[in-house]
PDB file of C-alpha atoms and ligand atoms in Angstrom:
ATOM      1  CA  THR G   1     -16.876  34.389  36.352  1.00 49.00           C
ATOM      2  CA  ARG G   2     -15.779  35.866  33.249  1.00 52.00           C
ATOM      3  CA  ILE G   3     -12.274  34.533  33.701  1.00 57.00           C
ATOM      4  CA  LYS G   4     -13.489  31.104  34.531  1.00 58.00           C
ATOM      5  CA  GLY G   5     -15.606  31.228  31.481  1.00 59.00           C
ATOM      6  CA  ASP G   6     -12.865  32.222  29.172  1.00 66.00           C
ATOM      7  CA  TYR G   7     -10.536  29.804  30.414  1.00 72.00           C
ATOM      8  CA  ARG G   8     -13.198  27.282  29.961  1.00 71.00           C
ATOM      9  CA  TYR G   9     -13.384  28.149  26.121  1.00 74.00           C
ATOM     10  CA  GLU G  10      -9.826  28.506  25.801  1.00 82.00           C
ATOM     11  CA  ILE G  11      -9.430  24.673  27.097  1.00 86.00           C
ATOM     12  CA  GLY G  12     -12.452  23.474  24.774  1.00 85.00           C
ATOM     13  CA  ASP G  13     -10.618  25.386  21.769  1.00 88.00           C
ATOM     14  CA  LEU G  14      -7.392  23.747  22.494  1.00 89.00           C
ATOM     15  CA  ALA G  15      -9.003  20.375  23.108  1.00 90.00           C
ATOM     16  CA  SER G  16     -10.738  20.910  19.249  1.00 91.00           C
ATOM     17  CA  THR G  17      -7.413  21.933  17.974  1.00 91.00           C
ATOM     18  CA  LEU G  18      -5.445  18.847  19.415  1.00 92.00           C
ATOM     19  CA  ASN G  19      -8.267  16.445  18.025  1.00 93.00           C
ATOM     20  CA  TYR G  20      -7.772  17.992  14.828  1.00 92.00           C
ATOM     21  CA  MET G  21      -4.192  17.669  14.955  1.00 92.00           C
ATOM     22  CA  ALA G  22      -4.586  14.186  16.014  1.00 93.00           C
ATOM     23  CA  ASP G  23      -7.011  13.424  13.222  1.00 91.00           C
ATOM     24  CA  GLU G  24      -4.293  14.871  10.855  1.00 87.00           C
ATOM     25  CA  ILE G  25      -1.500  12.798  12.266  1.00 89.00           C
ATOM     26  CA  ILE G  26      -3.450   9.815  11.757  1.00 88.00           C
ATOM     27  CA  ARG G  27      -4.714  10.786   8.266  1.00 83.00           C
ATOM     28  CA  SER G  28      -1.062  11.411   7.083  1.00 81.00           C
ATOM     29  CA  ASN G  29       0.234   8.112   8.884  1.00 84.00           C
ATOM     30  CA  GLN G  30      -2.457   6.295   7.090  1.00 81.00           C
ATOM     31  CA  ILE G  31      -1.467   8.006   3.487  1.00 77.00           C
ATOM     32  CA  LYS G  32       2.249   6.775   4.320  1.00 79.00           C
ATOM     33  CA  ASP G  33       1.047   3.243   5.468  1.00 81.00           C
ATOM     34  CA  ASP G  34      -0.834   2.864   1.975  1.00 77.00           C
ATOM     35  CA  PHE G  35       2.412   4.358   0.164  1.00 79.00           C
ATOM     36  CA  ILE G  36       4.838   1.894   1.957  1.00 84.00           C
ATOM     37  CA  SER G  37       2.533  -1.032   1.108  1.00 80.00           C
ATOM     38  CA  SER G  38       2.007   0.012  -2.600  1.00 79.00           C
ATOM     39  CA  ILE G  39       5.713   0.783  -3.239  1.00 86.00           C
ATOM     40  CA  SER G  40       6.445  -2.640  -1.768  1.00 86.00           C
ATOM     41  CA  HIS G  41       4.405  -4.228  -4.200  1.00 85.00           C
ATOM     42  CA  GLU G  42       5.575  -2.119  -7.099  1.00 87.00           C
ATOM     43  CA  LEU G  43       9.235  -3.006  -6.439  1.00 91.00           C
ATOM     44  CA  ARG G  44       8.546  -6.751  -5.547  1.00 92.00           C
ATOM     45  CA  THR G  45       6.993  -7.115  -8.959  1.00 91.00           C
ATOM     46  CA  PRO G  46       9.807  -6.445 -11.102  1.00 93.00           C
ATOM     47  CA  LEU G  47      12.281  -8.156  -8.882  1.00 95.00           C
ATOM     48  CA  THR G  48      10.329 -11.357  -8.885  1.00 95.00           C
ATOM     49  CA  SER G  49      10.538 -11.405 -12.409  1.00 95.00           C
ATOM     50  CA  ILE G  50      14.359 -10.604 -12.631  1.00 96.00           C
ATOM     51  CA  LYS G  51      14.922 -13.333  -9.855  1.00 95.00           C
ATOM     52  CA  GLY G  52      12.855 -16.093 -11.530  1.00 94.00           C
ATOM     53  CA  TRP G  53      14.313 -15.454 -15.128  1.00 93.00           C
ATOM     54  CA  SER G  54      18.074 -15.458 -13.982  1.00 94.00           C
ATOM     55  CA  GLU G  55      17.499 -18.569 -12.164  1.00 93.00           C
ATOM     56  CA  THR G  56      15.825 -20.003 -15.068  1.00 91.00           C
ATOM     57  CA  LEU G  57      19.140 -18.963 -17.214  1.00 91.00           C
ATOM     58  CA  VAL G  58      21.423 -19.756 -14.605  1.00 91.00           C
ATOM     59  CA  SER G  59      19.912 -23.404 -14.927  1.00 90.00           C
ATOM     60  CA  GLY G  60      21.063 -23.563 -18.494  1.00 84.00           C
ATOM     61  CA  GLY G  61      19.952 -25.635 -21.467  1.00 78.00           C
ATOM     62  CA  TYR G  62      17.935 -22.630 -23.120  1.00 82.00           C
ATOM     63  CA  ASP G  63      18.241 -22.234 -26.841  1.00 87.00           C
ATOM     64  CA  PRO G  64      19.614 -18.385 -27.881  1.00 88.00           C
ATOM     65  CA  GLU G  65      15.939 -17.047 -28.536  1.00 91.00           C
ATOM     66  CA  GLU G  66      14.697 -18.341 -25.053  1.00 90.00           C
ATOM     67  CA  THR G  67      17.931 -16.722 -23.667  1.00 92.00           C
ATOM     68  CA  LYS G  68      17.139 -13.577 -25.469  1.00 93.00           C
ATOM     69  CA  LEU G  69      13.878 -13.327 -24.274  1.00 93.00           C
ATOM     70  CA  GLY G  70      14.849 -13.788 -20.595  1.00 94.00           C
ATOM     71  CA  MET G  71      17.693 -11.179 -20.863  1.00 95.00           C
ATOM     72  CA  GLY G  72      15.412  -8.752 -22.627  1.00 96.00           C
ATOM     73  CA  ILE G  73      12.585  -9.262 -19.602  1.00 96.00           C
ATOM     74  CA  ILE G  74      15.584  -8.653 -17.142  1.00 96.00           C
ATOM     75  CA  SER G  75      16.616  -5.422 -18.519  1.00 97.00           C
ATOM     76  CA  LYS G  76      13.448  -4.251 -18.852  1.00 94.00           C
ATOM     77  CA  GLU G  77      12.122  -5.018 -15.496  1.00 95.00           C
ATOM     78  CA  SER G  78      15.764  -3.667 -14.028  1.00 96.00           C
ATOM     79  CA  ASP G  79      14.740  -0.077 -15.991  1.00 94.00           C
ATOM     80  CA  ARG G  80      11.462  -0.183 -14.268  1.00 92.00           C
ATOM     81  CA  LEU G  81      13.327  -0.497 -10.925  1.00 94.00           C
ATOM     82  CA  ILE G  82      15.626   2.128 -11.548  1.00 94.00           C
ATOM     83  CA  GLY G  83      12.828   4.528 -12.369  1.00 92.00           C
ATOM     84  CA  LEU G  84      10.685   3.888  -9.439  1.00 92.00           C
ATOM     85  CA  VAL G  85      13.857   4.140  -7.139  1.00 92.00           C
ATOM     86  CA  GLU G  86      14.878   7.708  -9.208  1.00 93.00           C
ATOM     87  CA  GLU G  87      11.149   8.618  -8.705  1.00 92.00           C
ATOM     88  CA  ILE G  88      11.303   7.862  -4.888  1.00 91.00           C
ATOM     89  CA  LEU G  89      15.119  10.039  -4.535  1.00 93.00           C
ATOM     90  CA  ASP G  90      13.483  13.011  -6.512  1.00 94.00           C
ATOM     91  CA  PHE G  91      10.683  13.271  -4.293  1.00 91.00           C
ATOM     92  CA  SER G  92      13.039  13.047  -1.350  1.00 90.00           C
ATOM     93  CA  LYS G  93      15.313  15.752  -2.645  1.00 92.00           C
ATOM     94  CA  LEU G  94      12.287  18.141  -3.364  1.00 94.00           C
ATOM     95  CA  GLN G  95      10.848  17.543   0.005  1.00 88.00           C
ATOM     96  CA  GLN G  96      14.000  18.581   1.561  1.00 89.00           C
ATOM     97  CA  ASN G  97      14.471  21.591  -1.186  1.00 92.00           C
ATOM     98  CA  GLU G  98      17.479  19.616  -2.496  1.00 93.00           C
ATOM     99  CA  MET G  99      16.775  19.520  -6.106  1.00 95.00           C
ATOM    100  CA  LYS G 100      19.514  21.315  -7.842  1.00 93.00           C
ATOM    101  CA  LEU G 101      18.208  22.772 -11.555  1.00 95.00           C
ATOM    102  CA  SER G 102      21.051  22.781 -14.423  1.00 95.00           C
ATOM    103  CA  MET G 103      19.730  25.832 -16.052  1.00 95.00           C
ATOM    104  CA  GLY G 104      20.122  26.745 -19.958  1.00 95.00           C
ATOM    105  CA  ARG G 105      18.224  27.812 -23.001  1.00 94.00           C
ATOM    106  CA  VAL G 106      15.684  25.228 -23.825  1.00 95.00           C
ATOM    107  CA  ASP G 107      13.734  24.529 -27.173  1.00 95.00           C
ATOM    108  CA  ILE G 108      10.544  23.609 -26.180  1.00 96.00           C
ATOM    109  CA  LYS G 109       9.511  22.273 -29.376  1.00 96.00           C
ATOM    110  CA  VAL G 110      12.859  20.245 -29.460  1.00 96.00           C
ATOM    111  CA  LEU G 111      12.128  19.176 -26.063  1.00 97.00           C
ATOM    112  CA  LEU G 112       8.376  18.066 -26.946  1.00 97.00           C
ATOM    113  CA  GLN G 113       9.591  15.977 -29.766  1.00 97.00           C
ATOM    114  CA  GLU G 114      12.107  14.202 -27.744  1.00 97.00           C
ATOM    115  CA  THR G 115       9.488  13.013 -25.508  1.00 97.00           C
ATOM    116  CA  ILE G 116       7.431  11.934 -28.280  1.00 97.00           C
ATOM    117  CA  LEU G 117      10.565   9.740 -29.502  1.00 97.00           C
ATOM    118  CA  ASN G 118      10.948   8.712 -26.095  1.00 96.00           C
ATOM    119  CA  ILE G 119       7.538   7.309 -25.331  1.00 96.00           C
ATOM    120  CA  TRP G 120       6.564   6.306 -29.128  1.00 96.00           C
ATOM    121  CA  ALA G 121       7.003   2.469 -28.368  1.00 95.00           C
ATOM    122  CA  LYS G 122       4.824   2.309 -25.324  1.00 95.00           C
ATOM    123  CA  ALA G 123       2.151   4.358 -27.001  1.00 97.00           C
ATOM    124  CA  GLU G 124       2.280   2.180 -30.258  1.00 97.00           C
ATOM    125  CA  LYS G 125       1.515  -0.817 -28.214  1.00 96.00           C
ATOM    126  CA  LYS G 126      -2.067   0.556 -27.764  1.00 97.00           C
ATOM    127  CA  ARG G 127      -1.598   1.949 -31.060  1.00 98.00           C
ATOM    128  CA  ILE G 128      -2.119   5.365 -29.584  1.00 98.00           C
ATOM    129  CA  HIS G 129      -1.248   8.241 -31.859  1.00 97.00           C
ATOM    130  CA  LEU G 130       1.021  11.026 -30.420  1.00 98.00           C
ATOM    131  CA  LEU G 131       0.400  14.205 -32.227  1.00 97.00           C
ATOM    132  CA  LEU G 132       2.557  17.668 -31.491  1.00 97.00           C
ATOM    133  CA  GLU G 133       1.049  21.144 -32.508  1.00 96.00           C
ATOM    134  CA  CYS G 134       3.612  23.502 -32.465  1.00 94.00           C
ATOM    135  CA  ASP G 135       4.215  25.874 -35.127  1.00 88.00           C
ATOM    136  CA  GLU G 136       6.685  28.192 -33.471  1.00 88.00           C
ATOM    137  CA  THR G 137       9.956  27.674 -31.937  1.00 88.00           C
ATOM    138  CA  PHE G 138       9.832  28.659 -28.273  1.00 91.00           C
ATOM    139  CA  PHE G 139      12.812  29.250 -25.746  1.00 93.00           C
ATOM    140  CA  ILE G 140      12.626  28.944 -22.050  1.00 93.00           C
ATOM    141  CA  LYS G 141      15.454  29.367 -19.544  1.00 94.00           C
ATOM    142  CA  GLY G 142      15.079  26.002 -17.532  1.00 96.00           C
ATOM    143  CA  ASP G 143      16.579  22.507 -16.795  1.00 97.00           C
ATOM    144  CA  ALA G 144      16.083  20.531 -20.079  1.00 97.00           C
ATOM    145  CA  ASN G 145      16.278  17.250 -18.378  1.00 96.00           C
ATOM    146  CA  ARG G 146      13.617  17.807 -15.634  1.00 97.00           C
ATOM    147  CA  LEU G 147      11.563  19.579 -17.857  1.00 98.00           C
ATOM    148  CA  LYS G 148      11.507  16.415 -20.192  1.00 97.00           C
ATOM    149  CA  GLN G 149      11.088  14.398 -17.174  1.00 97.00           C
ATOM    150  CA  VAL G 150       7.644  16.592 -16.410  1.00 98.00           C
ATOM    151  CA  PHE G 151       6.520  15.802 -20.057  1.00 98.00           C
ATOM    152  CA  LEU G 152       7.324  12.251 -20.136  1.00 97.00           C
ATOM    153  CA  ASN G 153       5.561  11.701 -16.989  1.00 97.00           C
ATOM    154  CA  LEU G 154       2.194  13.510 -18.170  1.00 98.00           C
ATOM    155  CA  VAL G 155       2.410  11.954 -21.470  1.00 98.00           C
ATOM    156  CA  ASP G 156       3.158   8.621 -19.853  1.00 96.00           C
ATOM    157  CA  ASN G 157      -0.120   9.081 -17.699  1.00 97.00           C
ATOM    158  CA  ALA G 158      -2.165  10.173 -20.770  1.00 98.00           C
ATOM    159  CA  VAL G 159      -0.855   6.607 -22.561  1.00 98.00           C
ATOM    160  CA  LYS G 160      -1.630   5.109 -19.440  1.00 96.00           C
ATOM    161  CA  PHE G 161      -5.478   5.900 -19.005  1.00 96.00           C
ATOM    162  CA  SER G 162      -6.190   6.192 -22.549  1.00 98.00           C
ATOM    163  CA  PRO G 163      -7.896   3.506 -24.478  1.00 97.00           C
ATOM    164  CA  GLU G 164      -6.327   1.807 -27.412  1.00 98.00           C
ATOM    165  CA  ASP G 165      -6.434   3.418 -30.800  1.00 98.00           C
ATOM    166  CA  SER G 166      -6.931   6.846 -29.252  1.00 98.00           C
ATOM    167  CA  SER G 167      -4.931   9.998 -29.896  1.00 98.00           C
ATOM    168  CA  ILE G 168      -2.972  12.110 -27.377  1.00 98.00           C
ATOM    169  CA  VAL G 169      -2.218  15.901 -28.151  1.00 98.00           C
ATOM    170  CA  LEU G 170       0.844  17.839 -27.237  1.00 98.00           C
ATOM    171  CA  SER G 171       0.784  21.583 -27.840  1.00 97.00           C
ATOM    172  CA  ALA G 172       2.767  24.385 -27.018  1.00 96.00           C
ATOM    173  CA  GLN G 173       1.225  27.961 -27.458  1.00 94.00           C
ATOM    174  CA  ARG G 174       2.065  31.395 -26.359  1.00 92.00           C
ATOM    175  CA  LEU G 175      -0.306  33.097 -23.732  1.00 92.00           C
ATOM    176  CA  THR G 176      -0.537  36.813 -23.169  1.00 82.00           C
ATOM    177  CA  GLY G 177       2.477  38.434 -21.896  1.00 81.00           C
ATOM    178  CA  SER G 178       5.566  36.099 -21.777  1.00 89.00           C
ATOM    179  CA  GLU G 179       4.200  33.156 -20.950  1.00 94.00           C
ATOM    180  CA  LEU G 180       4.177  29.767 -22.738  1.00 95.00           C
ATOM    181  CA  ALA G 181       1.493  26.910 -22.328  1.00 97.00           C
ATOM    182  CA  VAL G 182       2.314  23.118 -23.078  1.00 98.00           C
ATOM    183  CA  ILE G 183      -0.597  21.277 -23.204  1.00 98.00           C
ATOM    184  CA  VAL G 184      -0.800  17.052 -22.862  1.00 98.00           C
ATOM    185  CA  ARG G 185      -4.343  16.178 -23.882  1.00 98.00           C
ATOM    186  CA  ASP G 186      -5.836  12.739 -23.773  1.00 98.00           C
ATOM    187  CA  SER G 187      -9.522  11.486 -24.418  1.00 98.00           C
ATOM    188  CA  GLY G 188      -9.161   8.586 -21.701  1.00 97.00           C
ATOM    189  CA  ILE G 189     -10.901   7.546 -18.674  1.00 97.00           C
ATOM    190  CA  GLY G 190     -10.878  11.159 -17.360  1.00 97.00           C
ATOM    191  CA  ILE G 191     -10.603  12.082 -13.423  1.00 97.00           C
ATOM    192  CA  SER G 192     -13.930  13.090 -11.317  1.00 96.00           C
ATOM    193  CA  GLU G 193     -14.356  16.203  -9.769  1.00 95.00           C
ATOM    194  CA  ALA G 194     -13.912  14.785  -6.617  1.00 94.00           C
ATOM    195  CA  HIS G 195     -10.668  13.614  -7.151  1.00 95.00           C
ATOM    196  CA  LEU G 196      -9.405  16.240  -9.438  1.00 96.00           C
ATOM    197  CA  GLY G 197      -8.275  18.386  -6.570  1.00 93.00           C
ATOM    198  CA  ARG G 198      -6.094  15.528  -5.187  1.00 91.00           C
ATOM    199  CA  VAL G 199      -4.310  13.821  -7.856  1.00 92.00           C
ATOM    200  CA  ARG G 200      -1.450  16.171  -7.474  1.00 92.00           C
ATOM    201  CA  ASP G 201      -0.974  15.224  -3.549  1.00 89.00           C
ATOM    202  CA  ARG G 202       1.852  13.090  -2.837  1.00 84.00           C
ATOM    203  CA  PHE G 203       0.850   9.422  -3.138  1.00 83.00           C
ATOM    204  CA  PHE G 204      -2.620   9.733  -4.059  1.00 85.00           C
ATOM    205  CA  GLN G 205      -3.724   7.658  -6.616  1.00 86.00           C
ATOM    206  CA  VAL G 206      -7.651   7.022  -8.049  1.00 89.00           C
ATOM    207  CA  ASP G 207      -7.189   3.668  -8.223  1.00 86.00           C
ATOM    208  CA  ALA G 208      -4.098   1.829  -6.574  1.00 77.00           C
ATOM    209  CA  LEU G 209      -4.319  -1.191  -8.959  1.00 76.00           C
ATOM    210  CA  ASN G 210      -3.230   0.759 -11.913  1.00 77.00           C
ATOM    211  CA  GLY G 211       0.307   0.526 -10.728  1.00 78.00           C
ATOM    212  CA  GLY G 212       2.595   3.448  -9.976  1.00 82.00           C
ATOM    213  CA  THR G 213       3.661   5.445  -6.981  1.00 85.00           C
ATOM    214  CA  GLY G 214       1.454   8.231  -7.141  1.00 89.00           C
ATOM    215  CA  LEU G 215       4.431  10.658  -7.070  1.00 92.00           C
ATOM    216  CA  GLY G 216       4.531  11.514 -10.834  1.00 94.00           C
ATOM    217  CA  LEU G 217       2.046  14.581 -10.792  1.00 96.00           C
ATOM    218  CA  ALA G 218       3.302  15.869  -7.200  1.00 94.00           C
ATOM    219  CA  ILE G 219       7.067  15.620  -8.639  1.00 96.00           C
ATOM    220  CA  SER G 220       5.916  17.473 -11.904  1.00 97.00           C
ATOM    221  CA  GLN G 221       4.317  20.245 -10.325  1.00 97.00           C
ATOM    222  CA  GLN G 222       7.207  20.835  -8.006  1.00 97.00           C
ATOM    223  CA  ILE G 223       9.742  20.767 -10.915  1.00 97.00           C
ATOM    224  CA  VAL G 224       7.237  23.320 -12.693  1.00 98.00           C
ATOM    225  CA  GLU G 225       7.097  25.723  -9.788  1.00 97.00           C
ATOM    226  CA  LEU G 226      10.821  25.654  -9.298  1.00 97.00           C
ATOM    227  CA  HIS G 227      10.785  26.946 -13.064  1.00 97.00           C
ATOM    228  CA  GLY G 228       8.595  29.937 -11.968  1.00 96.00           C
ATOM    229  CA  GLY G 229       5.515  28.169 -13.637  1.00 97.00           C
ATOM    230  CA  LYS G 230       2.571  26.563 -12.782  1.00 97.00           C
ATOM    231  CA  LEU G 231       0.798  23.034 -13.625  1.00 98.00           C
ATOM    232  CA  GLU G 232      -3.235  23.243 -14.245  1.00 98.00           C
ATOM    233  CA  MET G 233      -5.607  20.186 -14.715  1.00 98.00           C
ATOM    234  CA  ASP G 234      -8.885  20.052 -15.962  1.00 98.00           C
ATOM    235  CA  SER G 235     -10.622  16.718 -16.682  1.00 98.00           C
ATOM    236  CA  GLU G 236     -13.885  14.987 -17.141  1.00 96.00           C
ATOM    237  CA  LEU G 237     -15.069  11.448 -16.317  1.00 96.00           C
ATOM    238  CA  GLY G 238     -14.890   9.302 -19.102  1.00 95.00           C
ATOM    239  CA  LYS G 239     -14.102  12.198 -21.530  1.00 97.00           C
ATOM    240  CA  GLY G 240     -10.321  12.996 -21.140  1.00 98.00           C
ATOM    241  CA  THR G 241      -7.791  14.884 -19.387  1.00 98.00           C
ATOM    242  CA  GLN G 242      -5.696  18.217 -20.225  1.00 98.00           C
ATOM    243  CA  VAL G 243      -2.785  18.947 -18.445  1.00 98.00           C
ATOM    244  CA  THR G 244      -1.302  22.730 -18.954  1.00 98.00           C
ATOM    245  CA  VAL G 245       2.166  23.453 -17.729  1.00 98.00           C
ATOM    246  CA  ILE G 246       2.348  27.372 -17.714  1.00 97.00           C
ATOM    247  CA  LEU G 247       6.143  28.584 -17.718  1.00 96.00           C
ATOM    248  CA  PRO G 248       7.906  32.070 -18.191  1.00 94.00           C
ATOM    249  CA  MET G 249       9.490  32.581 -21.505  1.00 89.00           C
ATOM    250  CA  THR G 250      12.666  33.881 -22.261  1.00 77.00           C
ATOM    251  CA  GLU G 251      13.375  36.474 -25.169  1.00 63.00           C
ATOM    252  CA  GLU G 252      13.616  34.925 -28.623  1.00 56.00           C
ATOM    253  CA  LEU G 253      17.344  34.728 -29.496  1.00 53.00           C
ATOM    254  CA  PRO G 254      18.219  35.316 -33.373  1.00 51.00           C
ATOM    255  CA  PRO G 255      19.107  31.945 -34.676  1.00 53.00           C
ATOM    256  CA  GLU G 256      22.845  32.561 -35.382  1.00 49.00           C
ATOM    257  CA  ALA G 257      23.527  33.865 -31.621  1.00 51.00           C
ATOM    258  CA  PRO G 258      25.522  31.768 -29.900  1.00 51.00           C
ATOM    259  CA  GLN G 259      23.772  29.769 -27.406  1.00 51.00           C
ATOM    260  CA  ALA G 260      25.946  30.133 -24.242  1.00 51.00           C
ATOM    261  CA  GLU G 261      24.365  30.210 -20.824  1.00 51.00           C
ATOM    262  CA  ASN G 262      25.730  33.994 -19.761  1.00 48.00           C
ATOM    263  CA  LEU G 263      22.958  35.274 -22.499  1.00 47.00           C
ATOM    264  CA  LEU G 264      20.162  33.882 -20.776  1.00 46.00           C
TER     265      LEU G 264
HETATM  266  P1  ADP S 301       1.062   7.375 -10.746  1.00 71.38           P
HETATM  267  O1  ADP S 301       2.387   6.914 -10.806  1.00 71.38           O
HETATM  268  O2  ADP S 301       0.528   6.633  -9.753  1.00 71.38           O
HETATM  269  O3  ADP S 301       0.560   7.584 -12.279  1.00 71.38           O
HETATM  270  P2  ADP S 301       0.637  10.506 -10.796  1.00 71.38           P
HETATM  271  O4  ADP S 301       1.109  11.328  -9.583  1.00 71.38           O
HETATM  272  O5  ADP S 301       1.234  10.588 -12.010  1.00 71.38           O
HETATM  273  O6  ADP S 301       1.190   9.045  -9.990  1.00 71.38           O
HETATM  274  O7  ADP S 301      -0.665  10.136 -10.942  1.00 71.38           O
HETATM  275  C1  ADP S 301      -1.741  10.047  -9.908  1.00 71.38           C
HETATM  276  C2  ADP S 301      -3.076   9.282 -10.200  1.00 71.38           C
HETATM  277  O8  ADP S 301      -3.739  10.599 -10.669  1.00 71.38           O
HETATM  278  C3  ADP S 301      -3.180   8.404 -10.971  1.00 71.38           C
HETATM  279  O9  ADP S 301      -2.758   7.404 -10.357  1.00 71.38           O
HETATM  280  C4  ADP S 301      -4.550   8.559 -11.453  1.00 71.38           C
HETATM  281  O10 ADP S 301      -5.403   8.197 -10.881  1.00 71.38           O
HETATM  282  C5  ADP S 301      -4.871  10.051 -11.855  1.00 71.38           C
HETATM  283  N1  ADP S 301      -4.329  10.610 -13.251  1.00 71.38           N
HETATM  284  C6  ADP S 301      -3.230  11.116 -13.595  1.00 71.38           C
HETATM  285  N2  ADP S 301      -3.172  11.618 -14.909  1.00 71.38           N
HETATM  286  C7  ADP S 301      -4.286  11.064 -15.458  1.00 71.38           C
HETATM  287  C8  ADP S 301      -4.912  10.989 -16.707  1.00 71.38           C
HETATM  288  N3  ADP S 301      -4.140  11.684 -17.782  1.00 71.38           N
HETATM  289  N4  ADP S 301      -6.031  10.352 -16.925  1.00 71.38           N
HETATM  290  C9  ADP S 301      -6.427   9.918 -15.919  1.00 71.38           C
HETATM  291  N5  ADP S 301      -6.187   9.585 -14.745  1.00 71.38           N
HETATM  292  C10 ADP S 301      -4.781  10.269 -14.296  1.00 71.38           C
END
C-alpha cells in the first residue's frame, strides 16, 4: 500500500541522514584528533628546548656569552609557548561567543606601521621587504589590539610562506561607499584552488610539517566579522597569495577633534 511505501521511503531517508551524520561525526573527530596531535607537537618542541637549556644552565660552568645565548633561547621559546596558548584561548573564546572587543577609534595606517615594526626582525631573517602602500589616513571603529592581531597573523603567514629576498606589500584603500580594504599580498608558494576554500577552516593546514595550529586564519576571519567586515582570499599556486580584509569605515574626524570614545 501507499502507507507502507511512504514508511519505507521515510526509513530509507532517515537511514541515509543518520549515515551522513555518522560520517560527519567521524570526520570532525578525525580533525580534532589531528589537531590534538599537532598541537601536542607544537607545545612539546619549545618545552623540550626550555627544559634542555635550563638544565644545562643550572649545571653551571658556562661563560657569560653561552649563558646569555641559553637565556635568550629560553625567553624566545617561552614567548612561542605563550603565543600558542593565547591562540588556543582566543579560539575557544570565539567558539563560545565570549570574545569582548574594546572599541575605539583606530587609525589604520598607524596600525599597519606598527604591524610592520613588530614583524620586521622576522622578515629580515629571510631578507623579505615589507612595503606599506597607504597615502591617506583612514579611521575605523574597532578594537586596535584585535585588529593588529589579525594583520600580524596575515603578515606572519606571508613571511612564513614566502621565499627569501621577496617582497610583501601591505596596502589600504577606500572601496566604494564607506568600506576600507586592507590587503596583504605576497609572492610566496601560493595555495591550490582545492585548498583555498578550506584554509580558513579551523585546524586546517595544507602541510602540518610547517608548524602552527591551523587556527590563525579561522581566528582572524572571526575577529574581522565581529567588526562587521569580511576576509577574502585569492591565491595561485607557485605565484602568491592575497588576503583582503574589508572593514566598515567611520567618518573621518578633523585632526583637531578630540579622540573621545563617545564621538564614534
Ligand atoms: P597556521 O597557524 O597553521 O599558519 P593559519 O590558519 O594561519 O594556520 O593558516 C592555515 C594554512 O593556510 C597554513 O598552514 C598554510 O597551509 C595556508 N596559508 C595561510 N596563509 C598562507 C600564505 N600567505 N601563503 C601560502 N599558504 C598560506
